[in-house]
PDB file of C-alpha atoms in Angstrom:
ATOM      1  CA  ILE A 739      10.576 -33.775 -13.208  1.00  0.00           C
ATOM      2  CA  TYR A 740      12.812 -33.134 -10.210  1.00  0.00           C
ATOM      3  CA  LEU A 741      14.600 -36.462 -10.696  1.00  0.00           C
ATOM      4  CA  PHE A 742      15.509 -35.707 -14.300  1.00  0.00           C
ATOM      5  CA  SER A 743      16.250 -31.982 -14.184  1.00  0.00           C
ATOM      6  CA  GLU A 744      19.400 -30.226 -13.091  1.00  0.00           C
ATOM      7  CA  TYR A 745      17.673 -26.853 -12.882  1.00  0.00           C
ATOM      8  CA  ILE A 746      13.994 -25.886 -12.886  1.00  0.00           C
ATOM      9  CA  TYR A 747      12.205 -22.667 -13.770  1.00  0.00           C
ATOM     10  CA  VAL A 748       8.658 -22.081 -12.564  1.00  0.00           C
ATOM     11  CA  MET A 749       6.703 -19.552 -14.571  1.00  0.00           C
ATOM     12  CA  SER A 750       3.462 -17.784 -13.863  1.00  0.00           C
ATOM     13  CA  GLN A 751       1.789 -15.381 -16.254  1.00  0.00           C
ATOM     14  CA  GLY A 752       4.893 -15.297 -18.461  1.00  0.00           C
ATOM     15  CA  LYS A 753       7.321 -14.472 -15.649  1.00  0.00           C
ATOM     16  CA  ILE A 754       9.841 -16.610 -13.804  1.00  0.00           C
ATOM     17  CA  VAL A 755       8.600 -16.776 -10.214  1.00  0.00           C
ATOM     18  CA  MET A 756      10.908 -19.469  -8.875  1.00  0.00           C
ATOM     19  CA  GLU A 757      14.036 -21.248  -9.993  1.00  0.00           C
ATOM     20  CA  GLY A 758      16.654 -23.601  -8.668  1.00  0.00           C
ATOM     21  CA  SER A 759      17.495 -27.261  -8.319  1.00  0.00           C
ATOM     22  CA  GLY A 760      14.659 -29.713  -7.947  1.00  0.00           C
ATOM     23  CA  GLN A 761      15.324 -29.914  -4.230  1.00  0.00           C
ATOM     24  CA  GLU A 762      15.233 -26.122  -3.892  1.00  0.00           C
ATOM     25  CA  VAL A 763      12.078 -25.635  -5.937  1.00  0.00           C
ATOM     26  CA  PHE A 764      10.075 -28.539  -4.543  1.00  0.00           C
ATOM     27  CA  SER A 765      10.960 -27.666  -0.957  1.00  0.00           C
ATOM     28  CA  LYS A 766       8.788 -24.537  -1.360  1.00  0.00           C
ATOM     29  CA  THR A 767       5.531 -26.424  -1.123  1.00  0.00           C
ATOM     30  CA  ALA A 768       3.340 -23.532   0.023  1.00  0.00           C
ATOM     31  CA  GLU A 769       4.473 -21.314  -2.835  1.00  0.00           C
ATOM     32  CA  LEU A 770       3.956 -24.090  -5.391  1.00  0.00           C
ATOM     33  CA  ARG A 771       0.462 -24.770  -4.119  1.00  0.00           C
ATOM     34  CA  GLU A 772      -0.367 -21.051  -4.206  1.00  0.00           C
ATOM     35  CA  LEU A 773       0.561 -21.138  -7.891  1.00  0.00           C
ATOM     36  CA  GLY A 774      -1.820 -24.046  -8.379  1.00  0.00           C
ATOM     37  CA  LEU A 775       0.979 -26.549  -8.891  1.00  0.00           C
ATOM     38  CA  GLY A 776       1.376 -29.929  -7.317  1.00  0.00           C
ATOM     39  CA  VAL A 777       4.268 -31.221  -5.289  1.00  0.00           C
ATOM     40  CA  PRO A 778       5.964 -34.602  -5.600  1.00  0.00           C
ATOM     41  CA  PHE A 779       4.226 -37.566  -3.995  1.00  0.00           C
ATOM     42  CA  SER A 780       7.178 -38.076  -1.652  1.00  0.00           C
ATOM     43  CA  VAL A 781       6.807 -34.525  -0.324  1.00  0.00           C
ATOM     44  CA  GLU A 782       3.097 -35.034   0.352  1.00  0.00           C
ATOM     45  CA  VAL A 783       3.765 -38.295   2.213  1.00  0.00           C
ATOM     46  CA  LEU A 784       6.595 -36.795   4.294  1.00  0.00           C
ATOM     47  CA  GLU A 785       4.419 -33.787   5.162  1.00  0.00           C
ATOM     48  CA  ASP A 786       1.609 -36.089   6.299  1.00  0.00           C
ATOM     49  CA  LEU A 787       3.995 -38.205   8.369  1.00  0.00           C
ATOM     50  CA  LYS A 788       5.424 -35.084   9.968  1.00  0.00           C
ATOM     51  CA  LYS A 789       1.942 -33.729  10.809  1.00  0.00           C
ATOM     52  CA  GLN A 790       1.208 -37.020  12.560  1.00  0.00           C
ATOM     53  CA  GLY A 791       4.437 -36.735  14.533  1.00  0.00           C
ATOM     54  CA  LEU A 792       5.941 -39.817  12.924  1.00  0.00           C
ATOM     55  CA  TYR A 793       8.701 -38.149  10.895  1.00  0.00           C
ATOM     56  CA  ARG A 794      11.222 -35.624  12.129  1.00  0.00           C
ATOM     57  CA  GLY A 795      13.497 -35.365   9.119  1.00  0.00           C
ATOM     58  CA  GLU A 796      13.752 -32.803   6.369  1.00  0.00           C
ATOM     59  CA  ILE A 797      10.869 -32.596   3.942  1.00  0.00           C
ATOM     60  CA  LYS A 798      12.334 -32.854   0.469  1.00  0.00           C
ATOM     61  CA  ALA A 799      11.658 -34.454  -2.862  1.00  0.00           C
ATOM     62  CA  ILE A 800      13.038 -37.990  -2.891  1.00  0.00           C
ATOM     63  CA  ASP A 801      12.554 -40.934  -5.202  1.00  0.00           C
ATOM     64  CA  LEU A 802      10.162 -43.734  -4.320  1.00  0.00           C
ATOM     65  CA  LYS A 803      12.947 -46.087  -3.227  1.00  0.00           C
ATOM     66  CA  GLU A 804      14.174 -43.527  -0.687  1.00  0.00           C
ATOM     67  CA  LEU A 805      10.601 -42.918   0.473  1.00  0.00           C
ATOM     68  CA  ALA A 806      10.094 -46.650   0.970  1.00  0.00           C
ATOM     69  CA  GLU A 807      13.282 -46.749   3.072  1.00  0.00           C
ATOM     70  CA  VAL A 808      12.030 -43.871   5.227  1.00  0.00           C
ATOM     71  CA  ILE A 809       8.717 -45.626   5.806  1.00  0.00           C
ATOM     72  CA  PHE A 810      10.431 -48.964   6.470  1.00  0.00           C
ATOM     73  CA  ASN A 811      12.669 -47.297   9.065  1.00  0.00           C
ATOM     74  CA  LEU A 812       9.663 -45.661  10.700  1.00  0.00           C
ATOM     75  CA  LEU A 813       7.883 -49.010  10.906  1.00  0.00           C
ATOM     76  CA  GLY A 814      11.020 -50.563  12.372  1.00  0.00           C
ATOM     77  CA  ASP A 815      11.119 -47.881  15.058  1.00  0.00           C
ATOM     78  CA  LYS A 816       7.502 -48.650  15.984  1.00  0.00           C
ATOM     79  CA  ASN A 817       8.235 -52.357  16.387  1.00  0.00           C
ATOM     80  CA  ASP A 818      11.224 -51.899  18.712  1.00  0.00           C
TER      81      ASP A 818
END
């Protein structure tokens, strides 16, 4: 959704509880999970990498190509 939408509204019980660009909305992972909603796969992977101390960048929704580049760069850093 975030890749194809210019603006997103998140509703709960008939009320708008969050709105903004895909980046803005999907950067609020705790709030989305509290609402019972999922987060993009890329966000989950970046969160896991950050928890393991492997990633220091911003956690944001990115497409799979960008995620692959992040992981490739991390692997390159490990092999240096």
